[in-house]
Amino acid sequence: MQDDDKVKEKGSGLSRRTFLKASGISLSVPLVIGHRVIKVPGAEVRVYGPGKVPLKLSINGKSYNADVEPRVTLLEALRNELDLTGAKRVCDRATCGACTMIVDGKPVYSCSVLAIETQGKSITTVEGLMQGDTLHPVQQAFIDNDAQQCGFCTPGFVVASKAFLDKNANPTPEQVRKGLGGNLCRCGTYMGVRAAVAQAAPKGGKRNG
Ligand code: FES
Ligand code: FES
């Protein structure tokens, strides 16, 4: 490897190390645990990272601690740090819904939410739907209506269906279709999914014709 001091910008006569020293930039960026406070005109701003920061997350009624970089998504934090792998990483770009979780009552694409943003919020994943040994009515309805094939989309659909039914106790088939429009199934199980949602609807719902 070449000595950095000897690598000079063409024609500048200034080495990279000299430039960094002169500009006050450290050669190695320290990994910061926690946050720093920087002052800007009229305010102090908390800056997190780039290193890991300690997070406390409330998931399925339990408290979890994890050290993750601020750039880490909720999906990655749960799958990689907390061993909660029910939500699936499929598109990783807020398109398919396989990673759906419920945060403060709303379904979210967890691949597109930063874990650090969900501190202090209530997170529900597919792992949190069962009551003891009893499946949630939506989970049971997916089984009863054969609403899965490969299963990659299924946890996201189940969680999205639960969130939808929490807000729509007696949906029409058209409302179900629109309400679950953010979730995709490459195996084409849509009819089964819609039948499952109708079965699980607290007020009965209406089955697809
Ligand atoms: S993996 Fe998050 S929307 Fe597809
Ligand atoms: S069951 Fe295979 S993607 Fe939906």
Coordinates of C-alpha atoms and ligand atoms in Angstrom, one line a residue:
M1 CA 0.0 0.0 0.0
Q2 CA 1.3 3.5 -0.8
D3 CA 2.1 5.9 2.1
D4 CA -0.8 8.3 2.2
D5 CA 1.6 11.2 2.8
K6 CA 3.3 10.4 -0.5
V7 CA 0.1 10.4 -2.5
K8 CA -0.3 13.9 -3.7
E9 CA -3.2 15.4 -5.7
K10 CA -1.9 15.9 -9.2
G11 CA -0.6 19.4 -9.5
S12 CA -1.7 20.5 -6.1
G13 CA 1.4 19.7 -4.1
L14 CA -0.8 18.9 -1.2
S15 CA -1.1 15.5 0.3
R16 CA -4.4 14.1 1.5
R17 CA -3.2 13.9 5.1
T18 CA -2.0 17.5 5.0
F19 CA -5.2 18.7 3.6
L20 CA -7.3 16.8 6.2
K21 CA -5.1 18.2 9.0
A22 CA -5.4 21.7 7.7
S23 CA -9.1 21.5 7.4
G24 CA -9.6 20.0 10.8
I25 CA -11.1 16.7 9.6
S26 CA -10.0 13.7 11.5
L27 CA -8.5 10.9 9.4
S28 CA -10.6 8.3 11.2
V29 CA -14.2 9.0 11.9
P30 CA -14.9 7.8 15.5
L31 CA -17.9 5.6 16.0
V32 CA -20.1 7.4 18.4
I33 CA -22.3 5.6 21.0
G34 CA -25.3 7.7 21.8
H35 CA -25.7 11.2 20.5
R36 CA -23.8 14.4 20.2
V37 CA -25.3 17.9 20.6
I38 CA -24.3 20.5 18.1
K39 CA -25.1 24.1 18.2
V40 CA -26.7 25.9 15.3
P41 CA -27.8 29.5 15.4
G42 CA -30.7 29.7 17.9
A43 CA -30.8 26.0 18.8
E44 CA -29.1 22.8 19.9
V45 CA -29.5 19.8 17.7
R46 CA -29.0 16.1 18.7
V47 CA -27.0 14.2 16.2
Y48 CA -27.0 10.4 16.3
G49 CA -24.4 8.1 14.8
P50 CA -22.7 7.2 12.5
G51 CA -21.9 4.5 15.1
K52 CA -24.4 2.4 17.0
V53 CA -26.8 4.0 19.4
P54 CA -28.7 2.2 22.1
L55 CA -32.4 1.8 21.3
K56 CA -35.3 0.7 23.4
L57 CA -38.2 -0.7 21.4
S58 CA -41.7 -1.8 22.6
I59 CA -42.6 -4.9 20.5
N60 CA -45.7 -7.0 21.0
G61 CA -46.0 -5.6 24.5
K62 CA -42.4 -6.4 25.5
S63 CA -39.5 -4.1 25.9
Y64 CA -36.4 -4.8 23.8
N65 CA -32.9 -3.2 23.9
A66 CA -30.6 -3.1 20.9
D67 CA -27.5 -1.2 19.7
V68 CA -27.9 -0.3 16.1
E69 CA -26.7 2.4 13.7
P70 CA -29.3 5.1 13.1
R71 CA -29.5 4.1 9.4
V72 CA -30.8 0.7 10.3
T73 CA -34.4 0.0 9.3
L74 CA -37.0 -1.4 11.7
L75 CA -37.1 -4.5 9.7
E76 CA -33.4 -5.1 9.8
A77 CA -33.2 -4.3 13.5
L78 CA -35.9 -6.8 14.4
R79 CA -34.7 -9.5 12.0
N80 CA -30.9 -9.1 12.6
E81 CA -30.7 -8.0 16.2
L82 CA -33.8 -9.3 17.9
D83 CA -34.4 -12.5 16.1
L84 CA -37.9 -11.5 15.2
T85 CA -38.0 -12.8 11.7
G86 CA -41.7 -13.1 11.0
A87 CA -41.8 -10.0 8.8
K88 CA -40.1 -10.8 5.5
R89 CA -37.6 -8.7 3.5
V90 CA -38.6 -9.1 -0.1
C91 CA -38.5 -5.9 -2.2
D92 CA -36.8 -3.7 0.6
R93 CA -38.2 -0.6 -1.1
A94 CA -41.8 -0.1 0.2
T95 CA -43.5 -1.9 -2.7
C96 CA -44.6 -5.4 -1.7
G97 CA -45.8 -5.2 1.9
A98 CA -44.1 -8.5 3.0
C99 CA -42.4 -6.5 5.8
T100 CA -45.7 -5.0 7.2
M101 CA -45.8 -4.2 10.9
I102 CA -48.2 -2.1 12.9
V103 CA -46.7 0.9 14.6
D104 CA -49.1 2.9 16.9
G105 CA -52.1 1.3 15.2
K106 CA -51.0 2.0 11.6
P107 CA -49.6 -0.6 9.1
V108 CA -46.1 0.4 7.9
Y109 CA -43.6 -1.0 5.6
S110 CA -40.9 -1.7 8.2
C111 CA -38.2 -1.8 5.4
S112 CA -38.7 1.9 5.0
V113 CA -38.9 3.1 8.6
L114 CA -35.8 3.7 10.7
A115 CA -35.7 1.7 13.9
I116 CA -34.6 4.8 15.8
E117 CA -37.8 6.6 14.8
T118 CA -40.0 4.0 16.4
Q119 CA -38.7 4.4 19.9
G120 CA -41.6 5.1 22.3
K121 CA -44.1 3.7 19.9
S122 CA -46.0 0.5 20.1
I123 CA -44.8 -2.1 17.5
T124 CA -46.8 -5.2 16.6
T125 CA -45.4 -7.9 14.4
V126 CA -46.9 -11.2 13.2
E127 CA -45.3 -12.9 16.2
G128 CA -47.5 -10.9 18.5
L129 CA -50.8 -11.9 17.1
M130 CA -51.3 -15.3 18.8
Q131 CA -52.8 -15.4 22.2
G132 CA -51.0 -18.3 24.0
D133 CA -51.6 -21.3 21.8
T134 CA -54.5 -19.8 20.0
L135 CA -54.1 -18.3 16.6
H136 CA -55.4 -14.8 15.9
P137 CA -58.7 -15.0 14.0
V138 CA -57.0 -13.6 10.9
Q139 CA -54.2 -16.3 11.1
Q140 CA -56.9 -19.0 11.5
A141 CA -58.8 -17.6 8.5
F142 CA -55.8 -17.6 6.3
I143 CA -55.4 -21.3 7.1
D144 CA -59.1 -22.1 6.6
N145 CA -59.2 -20.3 3.3
D146 CA -55.9 -21.7 2.0
A147 CA -54.7 -18.1 1.5
Q148 CA -51.0 -18.8 1.0
Q149 CA -48.7 -20.7 -1.3
C150 CA -45.0 -20.0 -1.0
G151 CA -45.8 -17.9 2.1
F152 CA -43.3 -15.1 1.6
C153 CA -46.1 -12.5 1.4
T154 CA -48.3 -14.1 4.1
P155 CA -46.9 -12.5 7.3
G156 CA -47.3 -9.1 5.8
F157 CA -50.8 -9.8 4.5
V158 CA -51.8 -11.2 7.9
V159 CA -50.6 -8.1 9.7
A160 CA -52.0 -5.7 7.1
S161 CA -55.3 -7.6 7.3
K162 CA -55.4 -7.3 11.1
A163 CA -54.7 -3.5 10.9
F164 CA -57.3 -3.2 8.2
L165 CA -60.0 -5.1 10.2
D166 CA -59.2 -3.1 13.4
K167 CA -60.4 0.0 11.5
N168 CA -63.1 -1.7 9.3
A169 CA -65.1 -4.3 11.2
N170 CA -67.6 -5.0 8.5
P171 CA -65.9 -4.3 5.1
T172 CA -67.3 -4.8 1.7
P173 CA -65.2 -6.9 -0.8
E174 CA -64.3 -3.7 -2.6
Q175 CA -63.1 -2.1 0.7
V176 CA -61.0 -5.2 1.4
R177 CA -59.4 -5.1 -2.1
K178 CA -58.5 -1.4 -1.7
G179 CA -57.5 -1.8 2.0
L180 CA -55.0 -4.5 1.1
G181 CA -53.8 -2.8 -2.1
G182 CA -50.4 -2.1 -0.5
N183 CA -49.6 -5.8 -0.3
L184 CA -48.6 -8.0 -3.3
C185 CA -48.6 -11.7 -3.8
R186 CA -46.6 -13.2 -6.6
C187 CA -48.4 -16.5 -6.2
G188 CA -51.7 -14.9 -6.8
T189 CA -53.5 -15.9 -3.6
Y190 CA -55.7 -12.8 -3.6
M191 CA -59.1 -14.6 -3.7
G192 CA -58.1 -16.7 -0.7
V193 CA -56.8 -13.6 1.2
R194 CA -60.0 -11.7 0.6
A195 CA -62.1 -14.6 1.7
A196 CA -59.9 -14.9 4.9
V197 CA -60.4 -11.3 5.7
A198 CA -64.2 -11.6 5.2
Q199 CA -64.2 -14.6 7.6
A200 CA -62.1 -12.8 10.2
A201 CA -64.1 -9.6 10.1
P202 CA -65.4 -9.0 13.7
K203 CA -68.9 -8.2 12.3
G204 CA -68.9 -10.8 9.7
G205 CA -67.7 -8.9 6.6
K206 CA -69.1 -9.8 3.2
R207 CA -67.6 -12.6 1.2
N208 CA -66.4 -12.1 -2.4
G209 CA -69.0 -13.2 -4.9
Ligands
FES1 S1 -39.9 -5.7 1.8 FE1 -40.8 -3.9 2.6 S2 -42.4 -3.4 1.2 FE2 -41.4 -5.1 0.3
FES2 S1 -48.0 -16.8 -1.3 FE1 -46.2 -16.7 -2.5 S2 -45.9 -14.5 -2.7 FE2 -47.8 -14.7 -1.8

